[in-house]
Coordinates of C-alpha atoms and ligand atoms in Angstrom, one line a residue:
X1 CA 0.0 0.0 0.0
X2 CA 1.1 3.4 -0.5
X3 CA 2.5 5.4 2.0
X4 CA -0.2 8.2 3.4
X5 CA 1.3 11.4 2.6
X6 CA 0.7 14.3 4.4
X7 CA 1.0 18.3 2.6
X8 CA 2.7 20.2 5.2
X9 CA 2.4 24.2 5.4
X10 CA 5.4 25.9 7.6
X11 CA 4.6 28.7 9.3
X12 CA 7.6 31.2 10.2
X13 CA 11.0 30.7 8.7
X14 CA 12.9 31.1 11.7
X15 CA 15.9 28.9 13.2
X16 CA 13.5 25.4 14.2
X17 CA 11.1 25.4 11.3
X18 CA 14.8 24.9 9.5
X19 CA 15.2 22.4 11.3
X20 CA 11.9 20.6 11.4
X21 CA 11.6 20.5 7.5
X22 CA 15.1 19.1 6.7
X23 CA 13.8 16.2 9.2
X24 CA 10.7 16.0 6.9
X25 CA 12.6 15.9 4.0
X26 CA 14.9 13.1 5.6
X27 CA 14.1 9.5 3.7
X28 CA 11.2 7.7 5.9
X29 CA 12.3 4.4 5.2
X30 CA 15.7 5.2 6.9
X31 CA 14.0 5.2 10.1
X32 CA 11.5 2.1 9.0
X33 CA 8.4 4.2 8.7
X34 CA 6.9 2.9 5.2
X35 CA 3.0 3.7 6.0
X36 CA 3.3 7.9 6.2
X37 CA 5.4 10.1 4.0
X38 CA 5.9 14.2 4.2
X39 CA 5.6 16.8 1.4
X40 CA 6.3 20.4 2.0
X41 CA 3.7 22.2 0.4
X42 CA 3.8 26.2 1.2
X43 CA 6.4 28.1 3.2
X44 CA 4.9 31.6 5.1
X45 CA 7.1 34.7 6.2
X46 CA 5.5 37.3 8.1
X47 CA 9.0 39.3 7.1
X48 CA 8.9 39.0 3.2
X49 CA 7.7 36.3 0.4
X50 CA 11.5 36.9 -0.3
X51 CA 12.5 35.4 3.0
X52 CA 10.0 32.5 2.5
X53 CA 11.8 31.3 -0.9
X54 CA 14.8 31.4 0.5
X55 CA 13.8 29.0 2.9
X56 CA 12.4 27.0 0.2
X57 CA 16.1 27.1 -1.2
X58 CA 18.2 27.0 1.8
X59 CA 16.5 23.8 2.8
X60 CA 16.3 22.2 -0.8
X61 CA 12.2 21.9 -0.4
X62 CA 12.1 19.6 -3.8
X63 CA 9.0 19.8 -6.1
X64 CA 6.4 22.5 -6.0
X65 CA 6.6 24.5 -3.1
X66 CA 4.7 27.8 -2.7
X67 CA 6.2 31.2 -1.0
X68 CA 4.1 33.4 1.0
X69 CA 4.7 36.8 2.4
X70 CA 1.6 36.4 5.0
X71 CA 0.6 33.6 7.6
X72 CA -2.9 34.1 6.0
X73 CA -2.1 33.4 2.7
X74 CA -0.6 30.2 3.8
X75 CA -3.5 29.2 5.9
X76 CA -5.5 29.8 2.4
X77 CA -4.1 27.6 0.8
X78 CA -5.9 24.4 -0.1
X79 CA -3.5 22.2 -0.8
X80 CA -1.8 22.6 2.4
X81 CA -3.3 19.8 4.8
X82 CA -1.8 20.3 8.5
X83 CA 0.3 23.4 9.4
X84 CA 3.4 23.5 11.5
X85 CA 4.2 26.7 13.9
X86 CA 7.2 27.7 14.8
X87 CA 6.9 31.2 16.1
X88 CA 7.9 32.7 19.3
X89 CA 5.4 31.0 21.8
X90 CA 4.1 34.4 22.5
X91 CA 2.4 34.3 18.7
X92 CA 1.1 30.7 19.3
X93 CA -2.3 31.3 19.9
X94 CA -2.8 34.3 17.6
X95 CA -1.2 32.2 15.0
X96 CA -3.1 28.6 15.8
X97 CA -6.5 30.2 16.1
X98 CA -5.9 31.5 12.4
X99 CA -5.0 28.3 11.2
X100 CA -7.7 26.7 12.8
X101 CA -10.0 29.2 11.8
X102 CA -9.2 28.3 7.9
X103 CA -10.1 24.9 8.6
X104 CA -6.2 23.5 8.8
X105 CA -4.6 20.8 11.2
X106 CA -2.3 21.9 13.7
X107 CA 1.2 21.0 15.1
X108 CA 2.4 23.6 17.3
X109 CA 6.1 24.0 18.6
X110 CA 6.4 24.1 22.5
X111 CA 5.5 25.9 24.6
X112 CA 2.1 25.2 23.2
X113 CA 0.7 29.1 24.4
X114 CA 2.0 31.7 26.8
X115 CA -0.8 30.3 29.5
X116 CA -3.4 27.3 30.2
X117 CA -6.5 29.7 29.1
X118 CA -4.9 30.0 25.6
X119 CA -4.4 26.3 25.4
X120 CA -7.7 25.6 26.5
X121 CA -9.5 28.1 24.2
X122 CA -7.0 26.8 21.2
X123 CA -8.5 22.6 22.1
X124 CA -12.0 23.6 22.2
X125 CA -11.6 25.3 18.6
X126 CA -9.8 22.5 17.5
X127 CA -11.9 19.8 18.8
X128 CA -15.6 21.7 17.8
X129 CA -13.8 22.1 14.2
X130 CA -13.6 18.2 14.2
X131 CA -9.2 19.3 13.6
X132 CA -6.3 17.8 14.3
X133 CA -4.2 19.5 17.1
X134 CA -0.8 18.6 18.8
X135 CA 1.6 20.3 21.0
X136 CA 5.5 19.5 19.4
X137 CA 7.4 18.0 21.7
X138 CA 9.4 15.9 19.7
X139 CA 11.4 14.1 22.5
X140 CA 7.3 12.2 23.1
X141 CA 8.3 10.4 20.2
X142 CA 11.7 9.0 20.6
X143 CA 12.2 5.8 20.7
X144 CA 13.9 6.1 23.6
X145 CA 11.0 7.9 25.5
X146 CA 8.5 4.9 24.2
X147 CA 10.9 2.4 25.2
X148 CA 11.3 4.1 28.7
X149 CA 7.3 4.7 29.2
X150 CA 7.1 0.9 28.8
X151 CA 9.7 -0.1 30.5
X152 CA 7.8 2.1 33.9
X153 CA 4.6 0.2 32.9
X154 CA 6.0 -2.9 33.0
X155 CA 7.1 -2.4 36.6
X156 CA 10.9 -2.9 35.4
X157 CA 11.7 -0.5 37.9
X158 CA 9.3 -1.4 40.8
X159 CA 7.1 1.7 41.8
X160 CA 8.3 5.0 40.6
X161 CA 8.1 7.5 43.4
X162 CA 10.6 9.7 42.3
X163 CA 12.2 11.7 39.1
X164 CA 15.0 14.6 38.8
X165 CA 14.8 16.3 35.4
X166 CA 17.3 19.0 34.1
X167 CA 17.3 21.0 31.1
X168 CA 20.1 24.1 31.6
X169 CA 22.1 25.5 29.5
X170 CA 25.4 27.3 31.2
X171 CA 25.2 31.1 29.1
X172 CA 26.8 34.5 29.5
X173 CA 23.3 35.4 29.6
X174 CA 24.0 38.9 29.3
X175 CA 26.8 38.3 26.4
X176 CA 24.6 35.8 24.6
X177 CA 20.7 36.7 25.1
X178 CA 21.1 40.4 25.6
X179 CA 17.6 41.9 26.1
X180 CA 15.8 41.5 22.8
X181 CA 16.2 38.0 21.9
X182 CA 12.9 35.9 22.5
X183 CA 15.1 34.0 25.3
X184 CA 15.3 36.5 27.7
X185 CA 12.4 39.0 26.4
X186 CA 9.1 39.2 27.8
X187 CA 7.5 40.5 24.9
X188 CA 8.0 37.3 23.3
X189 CA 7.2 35.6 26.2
X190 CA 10.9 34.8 26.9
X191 CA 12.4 32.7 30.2
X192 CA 13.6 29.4 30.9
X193 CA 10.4 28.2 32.2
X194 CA 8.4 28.3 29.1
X195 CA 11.5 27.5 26.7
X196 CA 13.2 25.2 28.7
X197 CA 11.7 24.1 31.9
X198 CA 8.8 22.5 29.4
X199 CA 11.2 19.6 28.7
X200 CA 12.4 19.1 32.5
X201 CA 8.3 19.0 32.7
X202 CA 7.8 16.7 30.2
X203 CA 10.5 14.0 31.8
X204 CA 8.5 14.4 35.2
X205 CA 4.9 13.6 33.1
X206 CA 5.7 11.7 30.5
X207 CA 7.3 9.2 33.5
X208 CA 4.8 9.8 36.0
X209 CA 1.8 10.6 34.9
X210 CA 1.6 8.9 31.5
X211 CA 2.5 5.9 32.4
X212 CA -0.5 5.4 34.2
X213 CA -4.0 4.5 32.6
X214 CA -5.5 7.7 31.2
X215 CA -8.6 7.8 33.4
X216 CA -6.1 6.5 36.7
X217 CA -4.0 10.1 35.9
X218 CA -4.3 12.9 38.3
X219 CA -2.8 16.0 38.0
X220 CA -0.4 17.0 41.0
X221 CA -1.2 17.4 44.2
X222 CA 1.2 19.7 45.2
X223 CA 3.5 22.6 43.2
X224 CA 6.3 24.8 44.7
X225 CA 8.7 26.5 42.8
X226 CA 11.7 29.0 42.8
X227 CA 12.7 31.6 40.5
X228 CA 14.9 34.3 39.6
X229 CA 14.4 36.8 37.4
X230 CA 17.0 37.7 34.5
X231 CA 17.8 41.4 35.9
X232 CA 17.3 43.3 32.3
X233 CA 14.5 42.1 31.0
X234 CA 12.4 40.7 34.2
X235 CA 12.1 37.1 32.3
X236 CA 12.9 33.6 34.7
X237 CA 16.5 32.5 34.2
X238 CA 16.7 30.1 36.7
X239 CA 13.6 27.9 37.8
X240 CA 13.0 25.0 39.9
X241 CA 10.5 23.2 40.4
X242 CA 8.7 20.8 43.2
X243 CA 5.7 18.5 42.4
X244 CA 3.9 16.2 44.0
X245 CA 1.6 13.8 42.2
X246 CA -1.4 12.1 44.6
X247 CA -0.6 8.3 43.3
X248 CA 2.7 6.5 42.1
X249 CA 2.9 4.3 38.9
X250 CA 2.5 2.1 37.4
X251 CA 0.3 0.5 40.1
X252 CA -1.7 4.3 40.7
X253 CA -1.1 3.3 44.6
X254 CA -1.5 6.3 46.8
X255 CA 0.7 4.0 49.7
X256 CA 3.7 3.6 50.4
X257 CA 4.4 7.0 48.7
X258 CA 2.8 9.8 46.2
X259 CA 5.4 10.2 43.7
X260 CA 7.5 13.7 43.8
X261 CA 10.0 15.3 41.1
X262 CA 12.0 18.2 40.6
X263 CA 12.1 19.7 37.5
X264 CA 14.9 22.2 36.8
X265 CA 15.6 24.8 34.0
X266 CA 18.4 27.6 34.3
X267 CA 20.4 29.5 31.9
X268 CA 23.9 30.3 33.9
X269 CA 24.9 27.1 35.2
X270 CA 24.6 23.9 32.2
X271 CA 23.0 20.3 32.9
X272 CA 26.7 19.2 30.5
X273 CA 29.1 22.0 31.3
X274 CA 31.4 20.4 28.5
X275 CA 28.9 19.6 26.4
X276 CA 30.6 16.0 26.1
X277 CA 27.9 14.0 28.3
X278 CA 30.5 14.2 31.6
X279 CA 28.1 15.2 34.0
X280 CA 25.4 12.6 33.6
X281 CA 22.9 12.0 33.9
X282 CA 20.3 14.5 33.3
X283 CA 17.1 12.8 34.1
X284 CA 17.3 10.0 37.1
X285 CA 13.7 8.2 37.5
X286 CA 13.7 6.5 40.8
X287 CA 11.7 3.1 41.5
X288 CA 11.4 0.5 44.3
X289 CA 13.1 -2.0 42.3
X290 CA 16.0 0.2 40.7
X291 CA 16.5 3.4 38.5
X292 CA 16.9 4.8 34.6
X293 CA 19.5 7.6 34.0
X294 CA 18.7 9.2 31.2
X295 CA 21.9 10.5 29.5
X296 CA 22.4 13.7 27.1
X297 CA 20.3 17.0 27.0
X298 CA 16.8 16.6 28.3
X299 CA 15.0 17.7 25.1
X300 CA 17.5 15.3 22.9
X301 CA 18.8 12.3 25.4
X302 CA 20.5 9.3 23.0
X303 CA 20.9 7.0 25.3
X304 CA 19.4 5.3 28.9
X305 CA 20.9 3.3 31.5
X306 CA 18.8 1.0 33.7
X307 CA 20.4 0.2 37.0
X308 CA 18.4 -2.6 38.9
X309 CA 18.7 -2.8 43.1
X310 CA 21.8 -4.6 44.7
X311 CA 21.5 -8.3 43.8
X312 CA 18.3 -8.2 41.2
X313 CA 20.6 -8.3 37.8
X314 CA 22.8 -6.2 35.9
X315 CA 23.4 -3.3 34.4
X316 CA 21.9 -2.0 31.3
X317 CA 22.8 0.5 28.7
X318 CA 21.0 1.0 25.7
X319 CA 21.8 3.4 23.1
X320 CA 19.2 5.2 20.7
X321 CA 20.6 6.4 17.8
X322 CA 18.5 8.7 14.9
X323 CA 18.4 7.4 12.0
X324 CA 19.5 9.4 8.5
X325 CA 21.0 12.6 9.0
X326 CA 17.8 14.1 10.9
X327 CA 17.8 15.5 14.2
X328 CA 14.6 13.0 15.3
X329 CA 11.8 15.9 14.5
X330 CA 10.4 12.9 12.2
X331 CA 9.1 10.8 14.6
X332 CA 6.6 13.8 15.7
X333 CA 6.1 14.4 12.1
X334 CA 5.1 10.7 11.5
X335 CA 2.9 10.8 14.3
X336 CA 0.8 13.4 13.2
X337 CA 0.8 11.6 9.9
X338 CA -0.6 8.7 11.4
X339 CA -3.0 10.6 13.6
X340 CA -4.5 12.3 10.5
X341 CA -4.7 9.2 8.2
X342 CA -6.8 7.7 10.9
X343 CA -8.9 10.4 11.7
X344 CA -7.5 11.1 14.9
X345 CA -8.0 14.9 16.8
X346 CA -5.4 14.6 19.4
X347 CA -2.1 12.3 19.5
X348 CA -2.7 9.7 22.0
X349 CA 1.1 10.2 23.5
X350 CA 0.3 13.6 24.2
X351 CA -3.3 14.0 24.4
X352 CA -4.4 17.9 24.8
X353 CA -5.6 17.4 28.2
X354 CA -1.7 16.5 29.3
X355 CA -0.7 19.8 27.3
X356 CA -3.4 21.9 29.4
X357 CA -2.6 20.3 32.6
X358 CA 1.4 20.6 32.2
X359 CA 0.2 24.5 31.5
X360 CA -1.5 24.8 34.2
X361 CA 2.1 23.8 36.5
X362 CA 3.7 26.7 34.2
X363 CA 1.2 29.3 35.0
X364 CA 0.9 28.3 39.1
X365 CA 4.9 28.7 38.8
X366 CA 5.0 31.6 37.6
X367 CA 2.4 32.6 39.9
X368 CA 4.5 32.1 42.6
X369 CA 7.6 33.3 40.7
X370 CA 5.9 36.4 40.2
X371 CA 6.8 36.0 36.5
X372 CA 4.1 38.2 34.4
X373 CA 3.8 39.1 30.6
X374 CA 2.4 41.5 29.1
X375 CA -1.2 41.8 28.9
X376 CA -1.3 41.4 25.1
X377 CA 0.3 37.9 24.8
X378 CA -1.8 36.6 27.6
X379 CA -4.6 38.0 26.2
X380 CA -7.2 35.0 24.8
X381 CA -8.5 38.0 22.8
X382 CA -8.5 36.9 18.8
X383 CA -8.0 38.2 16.7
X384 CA -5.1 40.8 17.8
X385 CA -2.5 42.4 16.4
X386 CA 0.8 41.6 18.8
Ligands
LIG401 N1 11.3 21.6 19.5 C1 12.4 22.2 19.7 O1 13.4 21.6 19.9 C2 12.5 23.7 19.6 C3 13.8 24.3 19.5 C4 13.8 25.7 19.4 C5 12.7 26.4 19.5 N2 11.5 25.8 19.6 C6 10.2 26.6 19.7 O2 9.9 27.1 18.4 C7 9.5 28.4 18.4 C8 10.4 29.3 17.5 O3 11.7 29.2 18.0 P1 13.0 29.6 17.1 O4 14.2 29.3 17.9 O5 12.8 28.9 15.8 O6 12.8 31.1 17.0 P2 13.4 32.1 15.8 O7 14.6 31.5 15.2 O8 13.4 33.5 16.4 O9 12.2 32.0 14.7 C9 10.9 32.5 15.0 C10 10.3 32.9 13.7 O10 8.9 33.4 14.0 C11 8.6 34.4 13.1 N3 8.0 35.5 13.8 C12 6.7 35.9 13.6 N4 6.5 37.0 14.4 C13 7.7 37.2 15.1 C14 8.0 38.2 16.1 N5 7.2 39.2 16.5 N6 9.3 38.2 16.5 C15 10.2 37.2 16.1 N7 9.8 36.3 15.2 C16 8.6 36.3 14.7 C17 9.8 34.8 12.3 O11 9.7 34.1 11.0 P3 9.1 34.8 9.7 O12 9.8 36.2 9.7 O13 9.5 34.0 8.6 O14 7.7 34.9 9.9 C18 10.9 34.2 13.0 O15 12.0 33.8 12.2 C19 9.4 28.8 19.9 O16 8.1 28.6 20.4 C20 10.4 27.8 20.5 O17 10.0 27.5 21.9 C21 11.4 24.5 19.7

């Protein structure tokens, strides 16, 4: 049977939508996914049409492949099936409600909106427009991340009760970031929480939370968190995070222990401070029987280690390579494939409820943080001109 190809439209031009679409254009069968194939369709630039065909030929788009100087023109176009955006994450729900209100499919980089209300307003639209919606995470779709979701179902590592997540990067903030780039600046809903802390996050849910059965998962019980704020621009460059979740997993026992993390995100001190794996690992998840040490950066980990208790068998590393020359943004691309071949609205290994309720830790942290935008990017107004 033919493989089910999906016409992709690319929203923003910027430094991960370059990204994404080489993965796209990456060879499927390399990475043994013969049922779904990717075309590249349109290309948008808010800057200039000119901007958008260079994209088209920086990346090597082959075949047709139409340049817009507008996200609406894009979001016109018929022939485009599902649209990716990759703009700052303080134009994500100005830019998804357009798409979704031209009738389009929606992957959305992370972090999926500036704050849970967004989110929410963005899945109701979705879901009443019978379309397709998905947070990108890409890390969801590793292999690795399946293999260690099944492994904490399985009960290879007794009961879970606790995970350690890190996702820091060690920057001359000030030398690097400065005060305009969409790190550090709050107009663009800049921070470490939002950019960052959402993969320390996802290790913490995607362990403890989704490994349990959907109706058994509660959202946590308990939040605390710590920040500081960057001095220039008032954005988080160092957050940490406590949570406490009501039940462990996989058994969803509230006895002998709820399950706690600590999610961490900074921008001064690194997770790899030379950036050669020395310091691992970054993610430890913590069990009754044993542990896995996730090694490499939180968002991009390559390979796990699964270390059972004193006397209950050996050792284990297993390596996870990405296949072709991508950087593993195809397996998220292939899952929205899948999703809308079989008529799916949400991807079952992030479901939308997961995305709101891991929003809904951002905002209580900032909360407590005191982290604020301004009131135009948390607006759920639509439309609005940011
Ligand atoms: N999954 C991942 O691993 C990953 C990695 C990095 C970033 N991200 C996420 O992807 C999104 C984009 O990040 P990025 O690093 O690609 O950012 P970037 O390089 O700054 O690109 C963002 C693009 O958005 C468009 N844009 C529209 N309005 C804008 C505005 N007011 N200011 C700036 N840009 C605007 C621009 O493209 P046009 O001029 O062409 O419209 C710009 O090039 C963020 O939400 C980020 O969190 C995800």
């Amino acid at each position: 049977m033919a493989p089910y190809n999906v016409r992709w439209g690319i929203m923003a031009t910027g430094w991960i939508a370059d990204v994404f679409v080489r993965d796209l254009l990456n060879d499927p069968t390399l990475r043994d996914a013969s049922d779904v194939s990717h075309t590249v369709t349109a290309v948008a630039s808010s800057s200039s049409k000119e901007r958008a065909n260079k994209f088209i030929a920086d990346t090597g788009i082959p075949g047709t492949c139409t340049a817009y100087g507008t996200y609406e023109e894009l979001v016109a176009n018929p022939d485009v099936e599902v649209v990716y955006v990759a703009t700052p994450h303080s134009h994500h729900y100005q830019n998804v409600m357009l798409a979704l209100g031209a009738g389009k499919h929606v992957l959305c980089e992370k972090a999926f909106t500036v704050n849970a209300a967004q989110t929410k307003i963005l899945c109701e639209t979705a879901q009443r427009k019978n379309l397709f919606l998905m947070e990108a995470v890409w890390t969801r779709y590793f292999p690795l991340s399946v293999q260690i979701r099944e492994l904490i179902k399985k009960g290879a590592i007794g009961e879970v009760l606790r995970v350690m997540a890190d996702n820091s990067f060690g920057d001359d903030v000030e030398d690097k970031w400065g005060t305009k780039h969409r790190m550090v600046n709050k107009d663009l809903a800049g921070g470490c929480l939002l950019d960052l802390g959402i993969y320390s996050l996802t290790w913490v849910f995607q362990t403890l939370y989704h490994t349990l059965p959907r109706e058994q998962r509660k959202p946590p019980s308990a939040v605390s968190a710590h920040m500081s704020l960057y001095h220039l621009t008032g954005a988080d460059e160092a957050t940490t995070m406590l949570l406490s979740f009501p039940t462990s997993t996989p058994s969803n026992n509230p006895h002998p222990g709820r399950s706690t993390a600590v999610a961490m995100t900074n921008l001064r001190v690194s997770t790899d401070p030379d950036e050669k794996g020395s310091s691992r690992p970054t993610i430890r998840i913590q069990g009754t029987k044993g542990e896995i040490q996730v090694e490499g950066p939180a968002f991009r980990p390559e390979r796990y280690r699964i270390i059972p208790k004193k006397g209950e068998g050996e050792i284990r590393d297993v390596e996870c390579p990405f296949p072709g020359n991508g950087k593993g943004m195809y397996w998220e691309a292939d899952e929205v494939a899948r999703c809308l071949r079989d008529g799916k609205l949400e991807s079952d290994t992030l479901p939308l409820e997961e995305s709101i309720v891991i929003m809904e830790v951002m905002d209580e942290v900032r909360r407590q943080g005191g982290l604020t935008y301004p009131e135009n990017i948390e607006s759920t107004a639509y439309p609005l001109q940011l």
